[in-house]
Structures are given as C-alpha cells and as structure tokens.
C-alpha cells in the first residue's frame, strides 16, 4: 500500500467524516470513558472496532505480539501499566483477551528456535512469555499434527493470559468493589465459538451460552470467547 493512500485517507477523514461529526469528537476531547479493556494481537488483520462494531472511545485497547500479558512483576511491562490504568483510572467493567486464528506468533512459538538469529527480540519475547504454552503442548499434545497443534496453542494462549491477568494487584483490589468481568475472545474471522468455562472447551456460540457465561457471579473470572 503506497504512502499516498494513507495521506489521502487522512485528508478524506478530515474533510468528510470529521467535519460532519464535530460534536462527537468535541465530547471525546473532554474525556474518555470506555467500559471495555480489549487485549489483542498486533496482527494487522485484527481491527477491534471493526470486529466489535464500536466507536472511538468505547474500547481501551492493548496490543502486542501474541496478545500476551506478562505476569505482574515483569520489569518495564507496558501491558501491566495499561491494565493498571484501565482498571484504576478508567474503571473499566469488562476485560476481553482476544486471540485469533492463523496467529503468526503462535506459529512462531511452535518453531521457536528458527527465530533466534533473524528476529532475536521476537524470540526473547515468545521464549519468555510463551514457555508455559510450549511446555503444555509438549507434555499433552505431542502427537497432534501441525494444524491441530496451532489451534490448541491459540486457545491455550488465551487461557494462559487470563491466568496471568489475575496476578495483578489492581485486579485483586477491584474485587472488593465491582470486579471487571474477565473474558477471553478468539477471533476466527469466519466462525463464532464460545468457551465453556465449566468444560473448558471451545464450542459453537449460542446466545444462551453467552448469556449464562457473561452473567456469572461477582468475583468470578469468566473467560468468554465471543466470535
């Protein structure tokens, strides 16, 4: 995509959309009040606002390679700072961890040693934060074929990050008030799945299933996959 297209898009936004929605953007300039923290992958195919059909100001978004959440205590974690700000300052009500199919970081995690020379920073990130997933796959799914292994890695990654999220003091402090409902979301782009929190398996989405899961009792971290 040529840079001229970006410049053209900015110009069209300024001349057309912005000029006809000035009151909306004026309100946004005064404050932000999102109710949802969405943590997802840096993959360019994932557009949080497009996928959820939300407007600017409705989602507080954290993105990185592999939608990973370093456990609390990790040095210089921008993810941790973002989580703390979202919960403590913005008082968000829901946390969604969004994984996706065809995830390049999960593919790389399955062939980690190949990254060491060409992409050392990516290698270090995945080795450090993806080791629990690698270990789980090695111990429990070593006989799976490549496609099945990738599918399992994507799902287990979402579950692992939910557990990491629970290590943050700001999350525990929020439990004394109204806790954010922690959810996990895996975008398959062409299909919809939901995570059954009791069976701990990914099944076809139904409105009833989603209704029950998202209305779990307070203080219960409900990993929900909304596809």
mmCIF file of C-alpha atoms in Angstrom:
data_model
loop_
_atom_site.group_PDB
_atom_site.id
_atom_site.type_symbol
_atom_site.label_atom_id
_atom_site.label_comp_id
_atom_site.label_asym_id
_atom_site.label_seq_id
_atom_site.Cartn_x
_atom_site.Cartn_y
_atom_site.Cartn_z
ATOM 1 C CA UNK A 1 0.000 0.000 0.000
ATOM 2 C CA UNK A 2 1.614 3.300 -1.070
ATOM 3 C CA UNK A 3 2.006 6.075 1.500
ATOM 4 C CA UNK A 4 -0.074 8.292 -0.755
ATOM 5 C CA UNK A 5 -3.102 6.193 0.155
ATOM 6 C CA UNK A 6 -2.539 6.928 3.836
ATOM 7 C CA UNK A 7 -2.279 10.652 3.152
ATOM 8 C CA UNK A 8 -5.401 10.540 1.004
ATOM 9 C CA UNK A 9 -7.272 8.703 3.748
ATOM 10 C CA UNK A 10 -6.270 11.280 6.363
ATOM 11 C CA UNK A 11 -7.403 14.069 4.077
ATOM 12 C CA UNK A 12 -10.748 12.407 3.395
ATOM 13 C CA UNK A 13 -11.277 11.821 7.116
ATOM 14 C CA UNK A 14 -10.579 15.464 7.916
ATOM 15 C CA UNK A 15 -12.709 16.842 5.090
ATOM 16 C CA UNK A 16 -15.646 14.441 5.302
ATOM 17 C CA UNK A 17 -16.099 12.321 8.442
ATOM 18 C CA UNK A 18 -14.559 14.679 10.986
ATOM 19 C CA UNK A 19 -16.367 17.723 9.654
ATOM 20 C CA UNK A 20 -19.758 16.001 9.960
ATOM 21 C CA UNK A 21 -19.099 14.555 13.449
ATOM 22 C CA UNK A 22 -17.508 17.520 15.193
ATOM 23 C CA UNK A 23 -19.813 17.378 18.213
ATOM 24 C CA UNK A 24 -18.897 13.722 18.803
ATOM 25 C CA UNK A 25 -15.167 14.435 18.639
ATOM 26 C CA UNK A 26 -15.583 17.511 20.822
ATOM 27 C CA UNK A 27 -17.038 15.281 23.550
ATOM 28 C CA UNK A 28 -14.171 12.808 23.103
ATOM 29 C CA UNK A 29 -11.660 15.618 23.558
ATOM 30 C CA UNK A 30 -13.030 16.261 27.049
ATOM 31 C CA UNK A 31 -12.661 12.733 28.433
ATOM 32 C CA UNK A 32 -12.618 9.031 27.669
ATOM 33 C CA UNK A 33 -14.929 6.597 29.416
ATOM 34 C CA UNK A 34 -14.549 3.149 27.854
ATOM 35 C CA UNK A 35 -16.199 0.246 29.653
ATOM 36 C CA UNK A 36 -14.122 -2.461 27.983
ATOM 37 C CA UNK A 37 -10.403 -3.220 28.007
ATOM 38 C CA UNK A 38 -9.561 -5.332 24.974
ATOM 39 C CA UNK A 39 -6.163 -7.031 24.836
ATOM 40 C CA UNK A 40 -5.343 -8.424 21.426
ATOM 41 C CA UNK A 41 -2.614 -9.221 18.918
ATOM 42 C CA UNK A 42 -0.704 -6.722 16.803
ATOM 43 C CA UNK A 43 -1.737 -8.664 13.685
ATOM 44 C CA UNK A 44 -2.852 -6.159 11.041
ATOM 45 C CA UNK A 45 -5.893 -8.288 10.172
ATOM 46 C CA UNK A 46 -7.440 -7.698 13.596
ATOM 47 C CA UNK A 47 -9.386 -4.435 13.813
ATOM 48 C CA UNK A 48 -11.020 -4.243 17.275
ATOM 49 C CA UNK A 49 -13.517 -1.519 16.411
ATOM 50 C CA UNK A 50 -14.492 -3.174 13.145
ATOM 51 C CA UNK A 51 -14.911 -6.600 14.748
ATOM 52 C CA UNK A 52 -16.979 -5.292 17.654
ATOM 53 C CA UNK A 53 -18.731 -2.515 15.722
ATOM 54 C CA UNK A 54 -17.765 0.026 18.356
ATOM 55 C CA UNK A 55 -16.952 3.716 18.104
ATOM 56 C CA UNK A 56 -13.852 5.665 19.164
ATOM 57 C CA UNK A 57 -13.823 5.959 22.940
ATOM 58 C CA UNK A 58 -15.698 2.715 23.624
ATOM 59 C CA UNK A 59 -12.693 0.366 23.785
ATOM 60 C CA UNK A 60 -9.400 0.767 25.628
ATOM 61 C CA UNK A 61 -7.033 -1.387 23.580
ATOM 62 C CA UNK A 62 -3.688 -3.001 24.413
ATOM 63 C CA UNK A 63 -1.922 -4.791 21.550
ATOM 64 C CA UNK A 64 1.266 -6.786 21.285
ATOM 65 C CA UNK A 65 2.767 -9.822 19.593
ATOM 66 C CA UNK A 66 0.556 -12.772 20.524
ATOM 67 C CA UNK A 67 -1.918 -10.910 22.795
ATOM 68 C CA UNK A 68 0.261 -11.864 25.764
ATOM 69 C CA UNK A 69 0.050 -10.472 29.297
ATOM 70 C CA UNK A 70 3.330 -10.682 31.220
ATOM 71 C CA UNK A 71 2.669 -11.714 34.847
ATOM 72 C CA UNK A 72 2.762 -8.939 37.410
ATOM 73 C CA UNK A 73 6.300 -8.064 38.423
ATOM 74 C CA UNK A 74 7.742 -8.280 34.923
ATOM 75 C CA UNK A 75 10.197 -5.405 34.539
ATOM 76 C CA UNK A 76 9.036 -2.439 32.442
ATOM 77 C CA UNK A 77 5.818 -4.031 31.272
ATOM 78 C CA UNK A 78 3.791 -1.568 29.222
ATOM 79 C CA UNK A 79 0.994 -4.137 29.272
ATOM 80 C CA UNK A 80 0.906 -4.013 33.065
ATOM 81 C CA UNK A 81 0.819 -0.217 33.030
ATOM 82 C CA UNK A 82 -2.056 -0.296 30.558
ATOM 83 C CA UNK A 83 -4.032 -2.778 32.654
ATOM 84 C CA UNK A 84 -3.474 -0.762 35.817
ATOM 85 C CA UNK A 85 -4.544 2.473 34.140
ATOM 86 C CA UNK A 86 -7.636 0.905 32.574
ATOM 87 C CA UNK A 87 -8.852 -0.560 35.870
ATOM 88 C CA UNK A 88 -7.731 2.098 38.362
ATOM 89 C CA UNK A 89 -8.194 5.287 36.346
ATOM 90 C CA UNK A 90 -10.841 4.440 33.763
ATOM 91 C CA UNK A 91 -12.847 1.999 35.916
ATOM 92 C CA UNK A 92 -13.444 -0.378 33.031
ATOM 93 C CA UNK A 93 -16.106 -3.027 33.587
ATOM 94 C CA UNK A 94 -15.010 -5.815 31.253
ATOM 95 C CA UNK A 95 -11.689 -7.259 30.097
ATOM 96 C CA UNK A 96 -11.546 -9.211 26.850
ATOM 97 C CA UNK A 97 -8.461 -11.135 25.761
ATOM 98 C CA UNK A 98 -8.760 -11.638 22.033
ATOM 99 C CA UNK A 99 -6.752 -14.289 20.213
ATOM 100 C CA UNK A 100 -7.229 -15.167 16.557
ATOM 101 C CA UNK A 101 -6.789 -17.922 14.025
ATOM 102 C CA UNK A 102 -3.713 -18.068 11.757
ATOM 103 C CA UNK A 103 -1.760 -16.323 14.528
ATOM 104 C CA UNK A 104 1.817 -15.807 13.381
ATOM 105 C CA UNK A 105 3.163 -15.567 16.915
ATOM 106 C CA UNK A 106 1.691 -18.954 17.833
ATOM 107 C CA UNK A 107 3.118 -20.436 14.632
ATOM 108 C CA UNK A 108 6.481 -18.971 15.608
ATOM 109 C CA UNK A 109 6.147 -20.357 19.126
ATOM 110 C CA UNK A 110 5.882 -23.850 17.653
ATOM 111 C CA UNK A 111 9.161 -23.295 15.749
ATOM 112 C CA UNK A 112 10.864 -21.008 18.211
ATOM 113 C CA UNK A 113 14.500 -21.910 17.557
ATOM 114 C CA UNK A 114 14.234 -20.706 13.964
ATOM 115 C CA UNK A 115 13.725 -17.127 15.197
ATOM 116 C CA UNK A 116 16.827 -16.749 17.337
ATOM 117 C CA UNK A 117 19.126 -15.463 14.604
ATOM 118 C CA UNK A 118 16.810 -13.414 12.377
ATOM 119 C CA UNK A 119 14.420 -11.943 14.973
ATOM 120 C CA UNK A 120 16.128 -12.053 18.376
ATOM 121 C CA UNK A 121 13.681 -9.649 20.046
ATOM 122 C CA UNK A 122 10.667 -11.662 18.919
ATOM 123 C CA UNK A 123 12.488 -14.813 20.010
ATOM 124 C CA UNK A 124 13.119 -13.406 23.501
ATOM 125 C CA UNK A 125 9.507 -12.225 23.857
ATOM 126 C CA UNK A 126 7.984 -15.555 22.860
ATOM 127 C CA UNK A 127 10.519 -17.642 24.763
ATOM 128 C CA UNK A 128 9.964 -15.699 27.960
ATOM 129 C CA UNK A 129 6.187 -15.334 27.856
ATOM 130 C CA UNK A 130 5.221 -18.335 25.763
ATOM 131 C CA UNK A 131 7.122 -21.012 27.661
ATOM 132 C CA UNK A 132 4.085 -22.217 29.676
ATOM 133 C CA UNK A 133 2.226 -22.841 26.423
ATOM 134 C CA UNK A 134 5.184 -24.617 24.836
ATOM 135 C CA UNK A 135 5.541 -26.827 27.888
ATOM 136 C CA UNK A 136 1.836 -27.678 27.929
ATOM 137 C CA UNK A 137 1.864 -28.610 24.254
ATOM 138 C CA UNK A 138 4.959 -30.754 24.671
ATOM 139 C CA UNK A 139 3.560 -32.603 27.666
ATOM 140 C CA UNK A 140 -0.012 -33.130 26.483
ATOM 141 C CA UNK A 141 -0.265 -32.753 22.716
ATOM 142 C CA UNK A 142 2.960 -34.044 21.209
ATOM 143 C CA UNK A 143 1.122 -36.446 18.874
ATOM 144 C CA UNK A 144 -1.053 -33.768 17.234
ATOM 145 C CA UNK A 145 -0.463 -32.684 13.659
ATOM 146 C CA UNK A 146 0.702 -29.156 12.876
ATOM 147 C CA UNK A 147 -2.747 -27.653 12.234
ATOM 148 C CA UNK A 148 -4.256 -29.134 15.382
ATOM 149 C CA UNK A 149 -1.251 -28.060 17.428
ATOM 150 C CA UNK A 150 -1.658 -24.486 16.221
ATOM 151 C CA UNK A 151 -5.362 -24.482 17.089
ATOM 152 C CA UNK A 152 -4.627 -25.741 20.599
ATOM 153 C CA UNK A 153 -1.810 -23.219 21.039
ATOM 154 C CA UNK A 154 -4.117 -20.331 20.127
ATOM 155 C CA UNK A 155 -6.765 -21.459 22.608
ATOM 156 C CA UNK A 156 -4.342 -22.257 25.428
ATOM 157 C CA UNK A 157 -2.653 -18.917 24.928
ATOM 158 C CA UNK A 158 -5.909 -17.091 25.692
ATOM 159 C CA UNK A 159 -6.412 -19.171 28.841
ATOM 160 C CA UNK A 160 -2.815 -18.601 29.956
ATOM 161 C CA UNK A 161 -3.147 -14.839 29.610
ATOM 162 C CA UNK A 162 -6.331 -14.860 31.696
ATOM 163 C CA UNK A 163 -4.364 -16.561 34.479
ATOM 164 C CA UNK A 164 -1.565 -14.006 34.114
ATOM 165 C CA UNK A 165 -4.087 -11.199 34.371
ATOM 166 C CA UNK A 166 -5.144 -12.468 37.779
ATOM 167 C CA UNK A 167 -1.636 -11.816 39.148
ATOM 168 C CA UNK A 168 -2.106 -8.030 39.056
ATOM 169 C CA UNK A 169 -2.844 -6.334 42.408
ATOM 170 C CA UNK A 170 -5.145 -3.828 40.731
ATOM 171 C CA UNK A 171 -7.344 -6.718 39.611
ATOM 172 C CA UNK A 172 -7.489 -8.118 43.139
ATOM 173 C CA UNK A 173 -8.246 -4.681 44.571
ATOM 174 C CA UNK A 174 -11.115 -4.313 42.134
ATOM 175 C CA UNK A 175 -12.665 -7.496 43.530
ATOM 176 C CA UNK A 176 -13.544 -5.557 46.669
ATOM 177 C CA UNK A 177 -15.578 -3.204 44.502
ATOM 178 C CA UNK A 178 -17.238 -4.206 41.248
ATOM 179 C CA UNK A 179 -14.765 -6.519 39.517
ATOM 180 C CA UNK A 180 -14.132 -6.298 35.809
ATOM 181 C CA UNK A 181 -15.521 -9.377 34.126
ATOM 182 C CA UNK A 182 -12.539 -11.056 32.518
ATOM 183 C CA UNK A 183 -13.300 -12.622 29.193
ATOM 184 C CA UNK A 184 -11.322 -14.387 26.526
ATOM 185 C CA UNK A 185 -12.138 -13.960 22.902
ATOM 186 C CA UNK A 186 -10.760 -15.882 19.956
ATOM 187 C CA UNK A 187 -11.492 -14.373 16.562
ATOM 188 C CA UNK A 188 -11.610 -16.998 13.845
ATOM 189 C CA UNK A 189 -12.752 -14.368 11.338
ATOM 190 C CA UNK A 190 -15.226 -16.757 9.693
ATOM 191 C CA UNK A 191 -16.842 -18.522 12.634
ATOM 192 C CA UNK A 192 -18.013 -17.977 16.191
ATOM 193 C CA UNK A 193 -17.001 -20.043 19.218
ATOM 194 C CA UNK A 194 -17.622 -19.718 22.922
ATOM 195 C CA UNK A 195 -15.511 -21.023 25.762
ATOM 196 C CA UNK A 196 -17.476 -23.258 28.114
ATOM 197 C CA UNK A 197 -15.992 -22.255 31.475
ATOM 198 C CA UNK A 198 -17.080 -25.481 33.126
ATOM 199 C CA UNK A 199 -15.995 -27.954 30.448
ATOM 200 C CA UNK A 200 -13.068 -25.695 29.481
ATOM 201 C CA UNK A 201 -13.587 -26.368 25.808
ATOM 202 C CA UNK A 202 -14.380 -24.210 22.801
ATOM 203 C CA UNK A 203 -17.818 -24.843 21.315
ATOM 204 C CA UNK A 204 -20.131 -23.235 18.785
ATOM 205 C CA UNK A 205 -21.547 -19.967 20.023
ATOM 206 C CA UNK A 206 -25.169 -19.686 21.125
ATOM 207 C CA UNK A 207 -26.900 -16.674 22.608
ATOM 208 C CA UNK A 208 -27.974 -18.750 25.621
ATOM 209 C CA UNK A 209 -24.439 -19.922 26.354
ATOM 210 C CA UNK A 210 -23.088 -16.404 26.123
ATOM 211 C CA UNK A 211 -25.874 -15.073 28.345
ATOM 212 C CA UNK A 212 -25.134 -17.585 31.089
ATOM 213 C CA UNK A 213 -21.376 -17.125 30.986
ATOM 214 C CA UNK A 214 -21.355 -13.331 30.938
ATOM 215 C CA UNK A 215 -23.683 -13.249 33.930
ATOM 216 C CA UNK A 216 -21.528 -15.278 36.281
ATOM 217 C CA UNK A 217 -21.484 -14.268 39.963
ATOM 218 C CA UNK A 218 -19.280 -11.381 41.001
ATOM 219 C CA UNK A 219 -15.639 -12.141 41.759
ATOM 220 C CA UNK A 220 -15.712 -14.933 39.166
ATOM 221 C CA UNK A 221 -13.334 -14.573 36.277
ATOM 222 C CA UNK A 222 -15.380 -15.757 33.309
ATOM 223 C CA UNK A 223 -13.264 -16.447 30.250
ATOM 224 C CA UNK A 224 -15.678 -15.991 27.379
ATOM 225 C CA UNK A 225 -14.811 -16.401 23.744
ATOM 226 C CA UNK A 226 -17.086 -14.258 21.636
ATOM 227 C CA UNK A 227 -16.574 -14.927 17.991
#
